[in-house]
PDB file of C-alpha atoms in Angstrom:
ATOM      1  CA  THR A  30      53.486  79.922 -87.838  1.00 51.00           C
ATOM      2  CA  GLU A  31      55.708  80.652 -90.828  1.00 57.00           C
ATOM      3  CA  VAL A  32      58.959  82.614 -90.871  1.00 59.00           C
ATOM      4  CA  PRO A  33      61.019  83.698 -93.925  1.00 56.00           C
ATOM      5  CA  SER A  34      62.575  80.642 -95.582  1.00 63.00           C
ATOM      6  CA  ASN A  35      66.069  82.100 -95.214  1.00 59.00           C
ATOM      7  CA  ASP A  36      65.691  82.540 -91.451  1.00 65.00           C
ATOM      8  CA  THR A  37      67.538  79.793 -89.581  1.00 67.00           C
ATOM      9  CA  ARG A  38      65.421  80.319 -86.431  1.00 70.00           C
ATOM     10  CA  LYS A  39      62.097  78.638 -87.168  1.00 76.00           C
ATOM     11  CA  TYR A  40      58.798  79.354 -85.430  1.00 70.00           C
ATOM     12  CA  GLU A  41      59.284  76.553 -82.910  1.00 81.00           C
ATOM     13  CA  ASP A  42      62.819  77.759 -82.103  1.00 82.00           C
ATOM     14  CA  ARG A  43      61.763  81.017 -80.464  1.00 89.00           C
ATOM     15  CA  GLY A  44      60.860  81.851 -76.895  1.00 90.00           C
ATOM     16  CA  TRP A  45      58.232  84.471 -77.694  1.00 92.00           C
ATOM     17  CA  THR A  46      56.267  82.093 -79.923  1.00 91.00           C
ATOM     18  CA  LEU A  47      56.079  79.503 -77.131  1.00 90.00           C
ATOM     19  CA  MET A  48      54.498  82.027 -74.813  1.00 92.00           C
ATOM     20  CA  GLU A  49      52.132  83.304 -77.500  1.00 91.00           C
ATOM     21  CA  GLU A  50      50.967  79.768 -78.375  1.00 88.00           C
ATOM     22  CA  ILE A  51      50.255  78.823 -74.782  1.00 89.00           C
ATOM     23  CA  LEU A  52      48.481  82.070 -73.931  1.00 86.00           C
ATOM     24  CA  CYS A  53      46.304  82.035 -77.057  1.00 85.00           C
ATOM     25  CA  ASP A  54      45.251  78.424 -76.490  1.00 83.00           C
ATOM     26  CA  SER A  55      44.742  78.609 -72.730  1.00 83.00           C
ATOM     27  CA  LYS A  56      42.817  81.844 -72.280  1.00 72.00           C
ATOM     28  CA  GLY A  57      39.547  81.656 -70.374  1.00 60.00           C
ATOM     29  CA  GLY A  58      36.156  81.302 -72.030  1.00 55.00           C
ATOM     30  CA  ASP A  59      35.302  79.410 -75.198  1.00 57.00           C
ATOM     31  CA  TRP A  60      34.738  80.085 -78.902  1.00 56.00           C
ATOM     32  CA  ASN A  61      37.562  82.603 -78.797  1.00 56.00           C
ATOM     33  CA  ARG A  62      40.429  80.682 -80.429  1.00 53.00           C
ATOM     34  CA  TRP A  63      40.633  80.650 -84.220  1.00 51.00           C
ATOM     35  CA  THR A  64      43.087  79.391 -86.835  1.00 57.00           C
ATOM     36  CA  PHE A  65      43.091  81.140 -90.208  1.00 54.00           C
ATOM     37  CA  GLY A  66      46.230  79.592 -91.713  1.00 61.00           C
ATOM     38  CA  GLU A  67      44.421  78.450 -94.878  1.00 62.00           C
ATOM     39  CA  PHE A  68      41.832  81.211 -95.005  1.00 60.00           C
ATOM     40  CA  ASP A  69      41.207  82.634 -98.472  1.00 65.00           C
ATOM     41  CA  PRO A  70      39.409  86.006 -98.207  1.00 63.00           C
ATOM     42  CA  ASP A  71      38.224  85.736-101.816  1.00 68.00           C
ATOM     43  CA  SER A  72      36.652  82.308-101.385  1.00 67.00           C
ATOM     44  CA  MET A  73      32.866  81.882-101.604  1.00 65.00           C
ATOM     45  CA  GLN A  74      33.078  78.747 -99.438  1.00 65.00           C
ATOM     46  CA  TRP A  75      32.290  80.599 -96.202  1.00 63.00           C
ATOM     47  CA  THR A  76      28.808  81.963 -96.928  1.00 66.00           C
ATOM     48  CA  ASP A  77      27.477  80.264 -93.798  1.00 65.00           C
ATOM     49  CA  SER A  78      28.910  81.871 -90.645  1.00 62.00           C
ATOM     50  CA  VAL A  79      28.493  78.681 -88.597  1.00 60.00           C
ATOM     51  CA  VAL A  80      30.528  76.666 -91.130  1.00 59.00           C
ATOM     52  CA  PHE A  81      33.135  79.432 -91.203  1.00 59.00           C
ATOM     53  CA  PHE A  82      33.721  79.395 -87.454  1.00 56.00           C
ATOM     54  CA  MET A  83      33.623  75.600 -87.195  1.00 54.00           C
ATOM     55  CA  GLN A  84      36.333  75.367 -89.858  1.00 58.00           C
ATOM     56  CA  ALA A  85      38.403  78.018 -88.074  1.00 52.00           C
ATOM     57  CA  LYS A  86      38.384  76.329 -84.662  1.00 56.00           C
ATOM     58  CA  SER A  87      41.812  75.068 -83.622  1.00 56.00           C
ATOM     59  CA  ALA A  88      42.248  71.310 -84.091  1.00 63.00           C
ATOM     60  CA  LYS A  89      44.533  70.965 -81.069  1.00 81.00           C
ATOM     61  CA  LEU A  90      45.266  73.263 -78.145  1.00 88.00           C
ATOM     62  CA  ARG A  91      48.329  73.592 -75.997  1.00 90.00           C
ATOM     63  CA  PRO A  92      47.418  73.141 -72.333  1.00 94.00           C
ATOM     64  CA  PRO A  93      48.050  76.037 -69.959  1.00 95.00           C
ATOM     65  CA  LEU A  94      51.224  75.717 -67.917  1.00 96.00           C
ATOM     66  CA  THR A  95      52.240  76.910 -64.488  1.00 97.00           C
ATOM     67  CA  PRO A  96      55.132  79.420 -64.570  1.00 97.00           C
ATOM     68  CA  GLN A  97      57.436  76.633 -63.373  1.00 97.00           C
ATOM     69  CA  LYS A  98      56.421  74.327 -66.231  1.00 96.00           C
ATOM     70  CA  PHE A  99      56.707  77.227 -68.699  1.00 96.00           C
ATOM     71  CA  ALA A 100      60.296  77.825 -67.557  1.00 96.00           C
ATOM     72  CA  ILE A 101      61.058  74.134 -68.177  1.00 96.00           C
ATOM     73  CA  GLU A 102      59.602  74.322 -71.699  1.00 94.00           C
ATOM     74  CA  LEU A 103      61.666  77.436 -72.415  1.00 95.00           C
ATOM     75  CA  GLU A 104      64.818  75.669 -71.275  1.00 95.00           C
ATOM     76  CA  ILE A 105      64.070  72.676 -73.513  1.00 94.00           C
ATOM     77  CA  ARG A 106      63.840  75.032 -76.484  1.00 93.00           C
ATOM     78  CA  ARG A 107      66.977  76.888 -75.386  1.00 93.00           C
ATOM     79  CA  GLN A 108      68.989  73.673 -75.263  1.00 94.00           C
ATOM     80  CA  ARG A 109      67.670  72.589 -78.657  1.00 91.00           C
ATOM     81  CA  VAL A 110      68.592  75.789 -80.496  1.00 91.00           C
ATOM     82  CA  ARG A 111      71.939  75.991 -78.704  1.00 90.00           C
ATOM     83  CA  GLN A 112      72.991  72.907 -80.670  1.00 90.00           C
ATOM     84  CA  PHE A 113      72.782  75.073 -83.793  1.00 87.00           C
ATOM     85  CA  ASP A 114      74.485  78.086 -82.158  1.00 91.00           C
ATOM     86  CA  LEU A 115      71.222  79.998 -82.223  1.00 90.00           C
ATOM     87  CA  PRO A 116      69.765  82.172 -79.461  1.00 91.00           C
ATOM     88  CA  LEU A 117      66.319  81.523 -78.016  1.00 91.00           C
ATOM     89  CA  PHE A 118      65.790  85.298 -77.906  1.00 92.00           C
ATOM     90  CA  VAL A 119      67.457  87.896 -80.116  1.00 89.00           C
ATOM     91  CA  ASN A 120      67.249  90.404 -77.287  1.00 92.00           C
ATOM     92  CA  GLU A 121      69.187  89.034 -74.311  1.00 91.00           C
ATOM     93  CA  LYS A 122      66.911  90.852 -71.846  1.00 95.00           C
ATOM     94  CA  ASP A 123      63.959  88.757 -73.029  1.00 94.00           C
ATOM     95  CA  ASN A 124      65.445  85.726 -71.268  1.00 94.00           C
ATOM     96  CA  GLU A 125      64.349  87.334 -68.007  1.00 94.00           C
ATOM     97  CA  GLU A 126      61.452  89.484 -69.173  1.00 95.00           C
ATOM     98  CA  VAL A 127      59.412  86.791 -70.976  1.00 96.00           C
ATOM     99  CA  PRO A 128      59.117  84.477 -67.932  1.00 96.00           C
ATOM    100  CA  CYS A 129      58.124  87.504 -65.823  1.00 96.00           C
ATOM    101  CA  LEU A 130      55.520  88.547 -68.395  1.00 96.00           C
ATOM    102  CA  TYR A 131      54.155  84.994 -68.531  1.00 96.00           C
ATOM    103  CA  GLU A 132      53.804  84.963 -64.759  1.00 96.00           C
ATOM    104  CA  ASP A 133      51.904  88.279 -64.823  1.00 95.00           C
ATOM    105  CA  ILE A 134      49.440  86.936 -67.411  1.00 93.00           C
ATOM    106  CA  TYR A 135      49.180  83.625 -65.564  1.00 95.00           C
ATOM    107  CA  VAL A 136      47.855  85.510 -62.536  1.00 95.00           C
ATOM    108  CA  GLN A 137      45.037  86.822 -64.722  1.00 93.00           C
ATOM    109  CA  LEU A 138      44.311  83.310 -66.032  1.00 94.00           C
ATOM    110  CA  ILE A 139      43.929  81.774 -62.580  1.00 95.00           C
ATOM    111  CA  HIS A 140      41.386  84.482 -61.720  1.00 95.00           C
ATOM    112  CA  SER A 141      39.097  83.202 -64.499  1.00 93.00           C
ATOM    113  CA  THR A 142      35.572  82.173 -63.574  1.00 94.00           C
ATOM    114  CA  LYS A 143      35.141  80.037 -66.704  1.00 94.00           C
ATOM    115  CA  LEU A 144      37.597  77.775 -68.521  1.00 94.00           C
ATOM    116  CA  SER A 145      36.600  75.756 -71.566  1.00 93.00           C
ATOM    117  CA  TYR A 146      38.927  73.357 -73.347  1.00 93.00           C
ATOM    118  CA  GLU A 147      36.486  71.303 -75.373  1.00 91.00           C
ATOM    119  CA  ASN A 148      37.754  69.359 -78.405  1.00 89.00           C
ATOM    120  CA  ALA A 149      41.329  70.228 -77.457  1.00 90.00           C
ATOM    121  CA  ASP A 150      42.599  66.720 -78.383  1.00 92.00           C
ATOM    122  CA  TRP A 151      44.082  66.259 -74.902  1.00 96.00           C
ATOM    123  CA  SER A 152      45.158  62.970 -73.400  1.00 97.00           C
ATOM    124  CA  ASP A 153      45.606  62.447 -69.659  1.00 98.00           C
ATOM    125  CA  GLU A 154      49.115  63.904 -69.843  1.00 97.00           C
ATOM    126  CA  GLU A 155      47.979  67.220 -71.300  1.00 97.00           C
ATOM    127  CA  ALA A 156      44.926  67.348 -69.049  1.00 97.00           C
ATOM    128  CA  LEU A 157      47.193  66.959 -66.016  1.00 98.00           C
ATOM    129  CA  PHE A 158      49.219  69.998 -67.095  1.00 97.00           C
ATOM    130  CA  CYS A 159      45.958  71.927 -67.247  1.00 97.00           C
ATOM    131  CA  LEU A 160      44.804  70.640 -63.870  1.00 98.00           C
ATOM    132  CA  GLU A 161      47.989  71.928 -62.245  1.00 98.00           C
ATOM    133  CA  VAL A 162      46.782  75.381 -63.283  1.00 97.00           C
ATOM    134  CA  VAL A 163      43.148  74.712 -62.355  1.00 98.00           C
ATOM    135  CA  ALA A 164      44.298  73.850 -58.845  1.00 98.00           C
ATOM    136  CA  ASN A 165      45.103  77.552 -58.374  1.00 97.00           C
ATOM    137  CA  CYS A 166      41.806  78.863 -59.810  1.00 96.00           C
ATOM    138  CA  ASP A 167      39.900  79.497 -56.589  1.00 93.00           C
ATOM    139  CA  ARG A 168      37.341  81.705 -58.393  1.00 96.00           C
ATOM    140  CA  LEU A 169      36.550  79.122 -61.070  1.00 96.00           C
ATOM    141  CA  GLU A 170      32.805  78.499 -61.473  1.00 97.00           C
ATOM    142  CA  ARG A 171      32.640  76.535 -64.752  1.00 97.00           C
ATOM    143  CA  LEU A 172      35.096  74.049 -66.240  1.00 97.00           C
ATOM    144  CA  SER A 173      34.568  72.123 -69.459  1.00 96.00           C
ATOM    145  CA  LEU A 174      36.967  69.447 -70.691  1.00 97.00           C
ATOM    146  CA  ALA A 175      34.428  67.755 -72.964  1.00 96.00           C
ATOM    147  CA  ASN A 176      35.301  65.731 -76.055  1.00 94.00           C
ATOM    148  CA  ASN A 177      38.930  65.007 -75.335  1.00 95.00           C
ATOM    149  CA  ARG A 178      40.853  61.774 -74.687  1.00 97.00           C
ATOM    150  CA  ILE A 179      40.826  62.037 -70.899  1.00 98.00           C
ATOM    151  CA  ASN A 180      40.783  58.786 -68.969  1.00 97.00           C
ATOM    152  CA  VAL A 181      40.981  57.410 -65.414  1.00 97.00           C
ATOM    153  CA  LYS A 182      44.304  59.002 -64.427  1.00 98.00           C
ATOM    154  CA  ALA A 183      43.188  62.576 -65.073  1.00 98.00           C
ATOM    155  CA  ALA A 184      39.678  61.830 -63.737  1.00 98.00           C
ATOM    156  CA  THR A 185      41.252  60.796 -60.438  1.00 98.00           C
ATOM    157  CA  GLU A 186      43.096  64.111 -60.273  1.00 98.00           C
ATOM    158  CA  ILE A 187      39.885  66.002 -61.080  1.00 98.00           C
ATOM    159  CA  ALA A 188      38.169  64.242 -58.186  1.00 98.00           C
ATOM    160  CA  ARG A 189      41.058  65.170 -55.899  1.00 98.00           C
ATOM    161  CA  LEU A 190      40.808  68.833 -56.897  1.00 98.00           C
ATOM    162  CA  ILE A 191      37.038  69.282 -56.538  1.00 98.00           C
ATOM    163  CA  PRO A 192      37.129  69.974 -52.766  1.00 98.00           C
ATOM    164  CA  SER A 193      39.743  72.701 -53.297  1.00 97.00           C
ATOM    165  CA  LEU A 194      37.571  74.574 -55.833  1.00 98.00           C
ATOM    166  CA  PRO A 195      34.824  76.092 -53.674  1.00 96.00           C
ATOM    167  CA  SER A 196      33.315  78.212 -56.454  1.00 97.00           C
ATOM    168  CA  LEU A 197      33.081  75.406 -59.012  1.00 98.00           C
ATOM    169  CA  LYS A 198      29.420  74.704 -59.798  1.00 98.00           C
ATOM    170  CA  TYR A 199      29.611  73.241 -63.328  1.00 98.00           C
ATOM    171  CA  LEU A 200      31.873  70.482 -64.671  1.00 98.00           C
ATOM    172  CA  ASN A 201      31.566  68.957 -68.143  1.00 98.00           C
ATOM    173  CA  LEU A 202      33.579  65.813 -68.847  1.00 98.00           C
ATOM    174  CA  SER A 203      31.301  64.314 -71.511  1.00 98.00           C
ATOM    175  CA  GLY A 204      32.734  62.736 -74.630  1.00 97.00           C
ATOM    176  CA  ASN A 205      35.864  61.437 -72.891  1.00 98.00           C
ATOM    177  CA  PRO A 206      36.905  57.760 -72.505  1.00 97.00           C
ATOM    178  CA  LEU A 207      36.593  58.192 -68.724  1.00 97.00           C
ATOM    179  CA  CYS A 208      32.806  58.243 -69.181  1.00 96.00           C
ATOM    180  CA  GLN A 209      32.979  54.545 -70.050  1.00 96.00           C
ATOM    181  CA  GLU A 210      34.916  53.725 -66.876  1.00 96.00           C
ATOM    182  CA  SER A 211      32.727  53.278 -63.798  1.00 96.00           C
ATOM    183  CA  GLN A 212      35.797  53.626 -61.587  1.00 95.00           C
ATOM    184  CA  ALA A 213      36.243  57.180 -62.864  1.00 97.00           C
ATOM    185  CA  THR A 214      32.608  58.274 -63.054  1.00 98.00           C
ATOM    186  CA  ASP A 215      31.692  56.849 -59.644  1.00 98.00           C
ATOM    187  CA  LEU A 216      34.637  58.604 -58.001  1.00 98.00           C
ATOM    188  CA  VAL A 217      33.906  61.988 -59.559  1.00 98.00           C
ATOM    189  CA  ARG A 218      30.186  61.736 -58.734  1.00 98.00           C
ATOM    190  CA  LEU A 219      30.947  60.729 -55.154  1.00 98.00           C
ATOM    191  CA  VAL A 220      33.254  63.667 -54.499  1.00 98.00           C
ATOM    192  CA  TRP A 221      30.976  66.111 -56.345  1.00 98.00           C
ATOM    193  CA  SER A 222      28.014  65.002 -54.245  1.00 98.00           C
ATOM    194  CA  ARG A 223      30.005  65.051 -51.007  1.00 98.00           C
ATOM    195  CA  GLU A 224      30.937  68.680 -51.687  1.00 98.00           C
ATOM    196  CA  ALA A 225      27.218  69.504 -52.082  1.00 97.00           C
ATOM    197  CA  LYS A 226      27.597  70.707 -55.644  1.00 98.00           C
ATOM    198  CA  PRO A 227      24.561  70.560 -57.984  1.00 97.00           C
ATOM    199  CA  MET A 228      24.380  67.104 -59.540  1.00 97.00           C
ATOM    200  CA  ARG A 229      22.570  68.399 -62.620  1.00 97.00           C
ATOM    201  CA  SER A 230      25.674  70.497 -63.377  1.00 98.00           C
ATOM    202  CA  LEU A 231      28.015  67.512 -63.484  1.00 98.00           C
ATOM    203  CA  ILE A 232      27.996  66.310 -67.096  1.00 98.00           C
ATOM    204  CA  MET A 233      29.579  62.953 -67.922  1.00 96.00           C
TER     205      MET A 233
END
């Protein structure tokens, strides 16, 4: 996330880096996102592989965005850098090509059968961004949002989405504040049961 100190366009002032951040953090599966910013290859600290990978897990993830929300985020960056007479993209054509590329990759994301965003440090707001994407994942079989800061608002949206996800058979919401709210847990369990999904695969 560093650029040369004499470069006036910082990492967070570029359109490509926004797309790269979101795509790296939101890809399907789990245990496939690593941060090596402070990694010292000569250190003897990482003799244990488990410790190594636990230390390298990202502390916070960006939620996936729909192409429409991605375009809004790009425009926010564009307006910010315009104040300093800087371009969002060096190559003018990238203003059109990057949103198109994001949309192409987004199509692959919504065809995922497994999405795992455990320990992503998400509140309801960030979870709702993610759920906008999940709403289009009609092949999704497993979804884990464990160990975040998700509460009643996002839990209500999860319950609303369950009937529209016919392939979903596993949902892990454990370790979230919503688990302490009977209003949230009762609603999710009710909808999950009504859709005849396996109760043992609903983790809260």
